[in-house]
Amino acid sequence: MKKYLLILLSLIILKTAAAQDTAKQQRTNLHFQQTIITQYKPAFSAPYSGKNSLIPNAETQSSITSTLFGGTRLWKGAEAYFNPEISGGAGLSQTLGIAGFPNGETFRVGGVQNKIYIARLYFKQSFEWGKDKDTVEYDVNQLAGLKSKRYFSFAIGKFGMADFFDNNNFSHDPRSQFMNWALMDNAAWDYPANTRGYVLGATAELGQPDWTLRFAFTMVTTQANQSIWDAKIGQANTQTLEFEKRYTLSGKKGTLRILTFLNNGKFGNYKLAIAQNPAAPNVDSTQAYGRHKYGFGINADQYLTKDFGVFAKASYNDGHTETWFFTEIDRSLTFGGVLKGTSWKRADDELGLAFIVNGLSADHKDYLAAGGYGFLIGDGRLNYTPEMIAELYYKINAYQKKVWLTPDYQFILHPAYNADRGPVNVLGIRAHVEF
């Protein structure tokens, strides 16, 4: 804990000392965030368990991440960003046993020790035209200034796909919004990432006043949920395409996003794994280049009043090959809403409620029922039914919109798609500092 206090104090000094030119084009900026999430689940019913099952006993786990966000302008239209990060702790049951996992700040990293690593290091170049301008606010990995509504930009380096794709005003960031994995992004999008959620690649973006088109080409890891990048880029790569349309409905802002993806690599095949060993299938034993996973997602948010907005997402992937990056979800539907606390004189507080329904492809379902294991779920057998989750949170502005406290409750029915296990209740508290 002393280590984190020293880091926090140092960053406060740096932040105070940094000269910011926000009247025109900000040349450099510096941000810091720290998020601590503690979650508890009481014991639940489970007549059997496998090696990837959620532990049925009562359990408490905590996670922590601290990130420094640095950005600078290099020349006209050029920016560079560098984000060192430290994280530690664990999710419930070592982040196993629930496809829509309840803590978006934990991943399958294989250990609870604090680790320092480079989260992001990328270069961005923009070309602008036209007279219509937007005011860009001073923010994380965003330099304040004016930006044309008509532009073309590209970025190359290490980043998170969620930095550029599949945004949502109400359901995207587990550090400030809903905490469940399935509410961070379109849950059936097996988005390219290493075990900590970051990827090497390039993105391009064409922006117009009311729409944006994005494309990304990225690398693939050599094994599922790992961090070594596959050098055979011609055979192991991903392509992601997204169209975003912004509009107003009765004077209230809304956005619709349509995303499609294709992942290529040395993926295992569920049906082949069962054919090779019906009694104990192992999808990893069937890995071969030339395999693919494709899918799509639809993502919308809409303000109904200035203090209340709703969202919905629906996503699908073919589910023939093993999950490689994110989580074992092949179909997903999520929806919910967020209400600001203006009516009870807490304008910066938020109340959020969301619902999740996750499902599997027929091949994936058969594989788990035969006793197979993925990297995240597997109870040794399976009485299949969709995984259903509800999440409720209340975010409190504890100090000057820099310190936030968020009590959270999640009800999980049929964890890992198994009607024989659960339901599971997860109580949590999140402390988030940002400046």
C-alpha positions as a printed Julia matrix, in Angstrom:
435×3 Matrix{Float64}:
   0.0     0.0     0.0
   2.91    2.38    0.7
   4.04    1.87   -2.89
   0.69    3.07   -4.22
   0.59    6.07   -1.89
   4.05    7.14   -3.07
   3.01    6.77   -6.71
  -0.13    8.8    -6.04
   1.81   11.58   -4.27
   4.4    11.77   -7.05
   1.73   12.05   -9.69
  -0.08   14.81   -7.81
   3.17   16.79   -7.79
   3.72   16.14  -11.5
   0.16   17.11  -12.3
   0.41   20.36  -10.34
   3.73   21.23  -11.97
   2.69   20.47  -15.54
   1.92   23.59  -17.57
  -1.24   23.1   -19.62
  -2.11   25.24  -22.63
  -5.8    24.5   -23.08
  -6.74   27.86  -24.58
  -5.47   26.68  -27.98
  -3.98   23.3   -28.77
  -2.74   21.54  -25.67
   0.82   20.35  -26.23
   1.12   17.77  -23.45
  -1.06   16.29  -20.75
  -0.8    13.87  -17.87
  -3.52   11.84  -16.18
  -3.61    9.22  -13.46
  -6.19    6.67  -12.41
  -6.36    4.04   -9.7
  -9.21    1.55   -9.34
  -9.72   -0.91   -6.5
 -12.59   -3.41   -6.69
 -13.5    -5.79   -3.87
 -16.16   -8.43   -4.48
 -17.77  -11.0    -2.21
 -20.0   -13.95   -3.01
 -21.73  -16.14   -0.42
 -21.77  -19.91   -0.87
 -24.08  -21.26   -3.56
 -25.46  -24.63   -4.66
 -23.25  -26.78   -6.93
 -23.65  -30.59   -7.01
 -20.4   -30.95   -8.97
 -17.41  -28.85  -10.08
 -14.65  -29.06  -12.69
 -11.21  -27.52  -12.91
 -12.59  -24.26  -14.36
 -15.65  -23.98  -12.11
 -16.57  -21.1    -9.88
 -15.77  -22.2    -6.32
 -19.1   -22.85   -4.52
 -17.77  -21.7    -1.13
 -18.05  -18.13    0.19
 -15.23  -15.99   -1.18
 -13.81  -12.45   -1.23
 -11.3   -11.13   -3.76
  -9.84   -7.71   -4.63
  -8.14   -6.22   -7.66
  -6.17   -3.01   -8.16
  -4.93   -1.13  -11.22
  -2.96    2.11  -11.43
  -2.32    3.81  -14.76
  -0.36    6.88  -15.83
  -1.6     8.44  -19.08
   0.84   10.67  -20.93
   0.27   12.4   -24.28
   2.15   14.93  -26.4
   1.88   16.66  -29.77
   4.82   16.03  -32.09
   4.01   18.11  -35.18
   0.87   19.2   -37.02
  -1.72   16.47  -36.58
   0.71   14.07  -34.87
   0.33   12.78  -31.3
   2.03   10.13  -29.17
   0.68    8.37  -26.09
   2.42    6.31  -23.41
   0.6     4.49  -20.57
   2.6     2.51  -17.99
   0.35    0.47  -15.73
   0.59   -1.64  -12.59
  -2.03   -4.2   -11.61
  -2.5    -6.93   -9.05
  -5.04   -8.97   -7.16
  -7.51  -11.45   -8.57
 -11.1   -12.08   -9.49
 -13.36  -14.52   -7.72
 -12.14  -18.12   -8.13
  -9.06  -16.87  -10.0
 -11.31  -15.39  -12.71
 -12.89  -18.73  -13.63
 -16.38  -20.16  -13.85
 -18.5   -17.3   -15.25
 -18.5   -16.26  -18.92
 -19.86  -12.78  -18.11
 -17.35  -12.28  -15.32
 -18.36   -9.69  -12.68
 -15.06   -7.73  -12.44
 -13.96   -5.96  -15.62
 -10.63   -5.02  -14.04
  -9.43   -8.63  -13.82
  -8.22  -10.96  -16.54
  -6.8   -14.48  -16.65
  -3.23  -13.43  -15.8
  -2.32  -16.53  -13.78
  -1.12  -14.72  -10.63
  -2.08  -12.14   -8.03
   1.29  -10.37   -7.7
   1.61   -6.72   -8.71
   3.03   -6.39  -12.23
   4.27   -3.3   -14.06
   3.9    -3.27  -17.84
   3.31   -0.97  -20.81
  -0.42   -0.81  -21.44
  -0.27    1.59  -24.4
   2.44    3.07  -26.57
   1.18    4.35  -29.89
   1.55    7.09  -32.5
  -1.42    8.85  -34.09
  -1.52   11.07  -37.17
  -4.57   13.08  -38.29
  -5.34   14.96  -41.5
  -8.19   17.46  -41.31
 -10.22   19.56  -43.73
 -13.36   21.7   -43.63
 -14.41   24.61  -41.42
 -16.71   22.78  -38.97
 -14.88   22.28  -35.68
 -15.43   20.32  -32.47
 -13.94   21.3   -29.12
 -11.93   18.37  -27.77
 -11.85   18.24  -23.96
  -8.76   17.54  -21.88
  -9.04   13.83  -21.07
  -7.28   10.48  -20.85
  -5.19    9.95  -24.02
  -6.82   13.03  -25.5
  -5.2    16.44  -25.92
  -7.47   19.46  -25.59
  -8.03   21.76  -28.54
 -10.05   22.13  -31.71
 -10.63   19.28  -34.15
 -12.27   19.34  -37.54
 -15.44   17.28  -37.97
 -13.95   16.02  -41.23
 -10.74   14.08  -40.87
  -8.75   10.96  -41.6
  -6.48    9.52  -38.92
  -4.42    6.42  -38.29
  -2.7     5.0   -35.22
  -0.02    2.35  -34.89
   1.52    0.69  -31.84
   0.17   -0.95  -28.69
  -3.32   -0.04  -27.51
  -6.66   -1.49  -26.41
  -9.3    -2.17  -29.06
 -11.85   -0.53  -26.75
  -9.87    2.73  -27.08
 -11.17    3.06  -30.64
 -14.03    0.57  -31.15
 -17.4    -0.38  -29.68
 -17.82    2.69  -27.5
 -21.06    3.32  -25.61
 -22.04    6.33  -23.52
 -23.49    4.18  -20.73
 -21.85    0.75  -20.91
 -18.16    0.57  -21.81
 -15.74    1.32  -18.95
 -15.59   -0.98  -15.86
 -13.66    1.71  -13.98
 -16.56    4.17  -14.06
 -19.67    2.34  -15.35
 -20.93   -1.26  -15.17
 -18.31   -3.76  -13.97
 -19.38   -6.95  -15.79
 -17.26   -8.15  -18.73
 -20.33   -8.57  -20.94
 -21.17   -4.88  -20.47
 -17.72   -3.58  -21.45
 -18.07   -4.45  -25.14
 -20.2    -6.55  -27.44
 -19.65   -9.76  -25.5
 -19.53  -12.16  -28.47
 -16.78  -10.05  -30.08
 -13.64  -12.09  -29.39
 -11.64   -8.88  -29.6
  -7.87   -9.18  -30.18
  -5.8    -8.73  -27.03
  -3.12  -10.25  -24.88
  -3.97  -11.59  -21.44
  -4.12   -8.03  -20.01
  -6.38   -6.68  -22.74
  -3.94   -4.87  -25.06
  -2.87   -5.54  -28.66
  -0.24   -4.65  -31.27
  -1.61   -3.3   -34.53
  -2.86   -0.37  -36.57
  -6.17    1.44  -36.91
  -7.57    3.92  -39.43
 -10.55    6.23  -39.04
 -12.54    8.4   -41.47
 -14.68   10.97  -39.69
 -17.57   13.12  -40.92
 -19.95   15.39  -38.97
 -22.52   12.66  -38.26
 -20.72    9.36  -38.98
 -17.37    7.61  -38.57
 -15.88    4.55  -40.27
 -13.09    2.61  -38.5
 -10.85   -0.29  -39.45
  -8.14   -2.16  -37.53
  -5.56   -4.79  -38.46
  -3.89   -6.42  -35.47
  -1.66   -9.29  -34.41
  -2.7   -12.54  -32.7
  -1.14  -14.35  -29.75
   0.43  -17.8   -30.21
  -1.93  -19.38  -27.65
  -5.35  -18.51  -26.28
  -5.27  -15.92  -23.48
  -1.49  -15.49  -23.67
   0.95  -12.63  -24.35
   3.43  -13.91  -26.96
   2.63  -12.5   -30.4
   2.53  -14.81  -33.41
   5.16  -13.71  -35.95
   3.31  -15.44  -38.82
   1.24  -12.33  -39.46
   0.03  -13.57  -42.86
  -1.7   -16.5   -41.14
  -2.4   -15.02  -37.7
  -4.17  -11.65  -37.78
  -7.49   -9.94  -37.18
  -9.57   -7.4   -39.08
 -12.24   -5.28  -37.43
 -14.59   -2.86  -39.19
 -17.08   -0.51  -37.5
 -19.54    2.07  -38.76
 -20.84    4.64  -36.25
 -23.86    6.86  -36.95
 -24.68    9.8   -34.69
 -28.16   11.33  -34.72
 -30.77   13.14  -32.64
 -34.19   11.79  -31.69
 -36.65   14.43  -30.44
 -33.65   16.64  -29.82
 -31.8    14.01  -27.74
 -28.47   12.54  -28.83
 -28.17    8.91  -29.88
 -25.6     6.69  -31.54
 -25.79    3.43  -33.51
 -22.68    1.31  -34.14
 -22.4    -1.75  -36.36
 -19.24   -3.84  -35.99
 -17.95   -6.9   -37.84
 -14.76   -8.89  -37.31
 -12.67  -11.73  -38.69
 -10.0   -13.47  -36.6
  -7.45  -15.75  -38.28
  -4.92  -17.98  -36.54
  -3.91  -21.33  -35.13
  -7.23  -22.0   -33.47
  -8.6   -25.31  -32.21
 -11.92  -26.69  -33.49
 -14.61  -27.88  -31.05
 -16.24  -30.46  -33.33
 -12.88  -31.98  -34.3
 -11.85  -32.2   -30.62
 -14.97  -34.25  -29.83
 -14.38  -36.5   -32.84
 -10.78  -37.18  -31.79
 -11.57  -37.92  -28.14
 -15.29  -38.16  -27.29
 -14.64  -39.05  -23.63
 -12.24  -36.18  -22.85
 -12.02  -33.69  -25.73
  -9.17  -31.15  -25.72
  -9.66  -28.32  -28.18
  -6.02  -27.21  -27.89
  -4.87  -30.52  -29.38
  -6.61  -29.66  -32.66
  -4.92  -26.3   -33.25
  -3.87  -25.57  -36.83
  -3.34  -22.5   -39.01
  -6.07  -21.68  -41.49
  -8.84  -21.48  -38.87
 -11.13  -18.47  -38.55
 -13.71  -16.89  -36.28
 -16.11  -14.27  -37.61
 -18.98  -12.32  -36.11
 -20.78   -9.01  -35.7
 -22.17   -6.67  -33.08
 -24.84   -3.96  -32.93
 -24.48   -1.33  -30.24
 -26.8     1.63  -29.55
 -27.24    4.28  -26.89
 -29.91    6.94  -26.6
 -30.55    9.84  -24.22
 -34.24   10.06  -23.31
 -33.75   13.12  -21.1
 -30.63   15.11  -20.2
 -30.27   12.92  -17.08
 -31.45    9.51  -18.3
 -30.18    7.3   -21.1
 -30.63    3.72  -22.29
 -28.5     1.3   -24.29
 -28.7    -2.09  -25.97
 -26.14   -4.42  -27.59
 -26.5    -7.65  -29.55
 -23.58   -9.74  -30.8
 -22.81  -13.08  -32.44
 -19.83  -15.18  -33.51
 -19.83  -18.46  -35.45
 -18.5   -20.44  -32.44
 -16.79  -23.22  -34.44
 -13.27  -22.48  -33.17
 -12.09  -21.93  -29.62
 -12.31  -18.59  -27.86
  -8.87  -17.02  -28.2
  -8.85  -13.57  -26.6
 -11.78  -12.37  -24.51
 -14.41  -14.66  -22.99
 -16.43  -17.75  -23.85
 -19.56  -16.1   -25.2
 -20.85  -16.81  -28.72
 -24.17  -14.96  -28.56
 -25.08  -12.07  -26.27
 -27.84   -9.56  -25.66
 -27.44   -6.74  -23.14
 -29.6    -3.73  -22.33
 -30.07   -1.23  -19.53
 -30.13    2.4   -18.46
 -28.29    5.01  -16.41
 -29.9     7.82  -14.41
 -28.09   10.89  -13.11
 -28.86   11.98   -9.55
 -30.12   15.48  -10.42
 -33.63   14.86   -9.11
 -32.29   14.0    -5.63
 -29.74   16.86   -5.67
 -26.73   14.63   -6.43
 -26.18   15.65  -10.07
 -22.85   13.88  -10.42
 -24.02   10.57   -8.94
 -25.28    7.75  -11.18
 -27.69    4.87  -10.8
 -27.28    2.08  -13.36
 -29.23   -1.11  -14.06
 -28.45   -3.63  -16.83
 -29.41   -7.14  -17.92
 -27.34   -9.73  -19.78
 -28.2   -12.94  -21.64
 -25.22  -14.96  -22.93
 -25.23  -18.11  -25.03
 -23.01  -20.65  -26.8
 -22.85  -22.11  -30.29
 -23.95  -25.75  -30.72
 -20.33  -26.89  -31.19
 -19.11  -25.04  -28.09
 -22.02  -26.37  -26.04
 -21.38  -29.97  -27.12
 -17.68  -29.64  -26.29
 -18.31  -28.5   -22.71
 -21.04  -31.1   -22.22
 -18.55  -33.82  -23.23
 -16.2   -32.67  -20.45
 -14.04  -30.25  -22.43
 -12.44  -27.13  -20.97
 -11.8   -23.66  -22.34
  -9.43  -21.2   -20.73
 -12.24  -19.66  -18.67
 -15.1   -22.11  -18.11
 -15.74  -25.85  -17.86
 -17.51  -27.77  -15.09
 -16.58  -31.24  -16.34
 -20.1   -31.65  -17.71
 -22.92  -29.32  -18.66
 -26.68  -29.03  -18.29
 -26.89  -26.19  -20.81
 -29.02  -23.1   -20.45
 -28.22  -19.46  -21.23
 -26.23  -17.52  -18.65
 -28.3   -14.6   -17.33
 -26.99  -11.7   -15.26
 -28.4    -8.5   -13.76
 -26.16   -5.69  -12.48
 -27.15   -2.71  -10.32
 -24.73    0.04   -9.23
 -24.79    3.45   -7.58
 -21.78    5.69   -8.28
 -21.09    8.37   -5.67
 -19.09   11.52   -6.34
 -17.1    11.34   -3.09
 -14.73   14.27   -3.73
 -14.76   16.91   -6.49
 -15.31   14.41   -9.33
 -11.87   12.98   -8.61
 -12.76   10.27   -6.07
 -15.69    7.95   -6.75
 -17.2     5.14   -4.66
 -19.53    2.6    -6.27
 -21.48   -0.1    -4.43
 -22.45   -2.84   -6.9
 -24.67   -5.93   -6.93
 -24.77   -8.68   -9.55
 -27.18  -11.61   -9.7
 -25.83  -14.46  -11.87
 -28.19  -17.22  -12.96
 -26.67  -20.37  -14.53
 -22.96  -19.45  -14.25
 -20.98  -20.86  -17.19
 -24.3   -21.87  -18.83
 -24.92  -24.64  -16.28
 -28.45  -25.02  -14.9
 -27.07  -27.36  -12.2
 -25.04  -24.57  -10.54
 -26.01  -21.34   -8.82
 -27.56  -18.87   -8.68
 -24.67  -16.66   -7.53
 -24.91  -13.32   -5.74
 -21.93  -10.97   -6.02
 -21.65   -7.89   -3.79
 -18.95   -5.39   -4.64
 -17.48   -1.98   -3.89
 -15.31    0.04   -6.26
 -13.03    2.95   -5.32
 -11.82    4.98   -8.27
  -9.43    7.95   -8.25
  -8.74   10.03  -11.37
  -7.12   13.37  -12.11
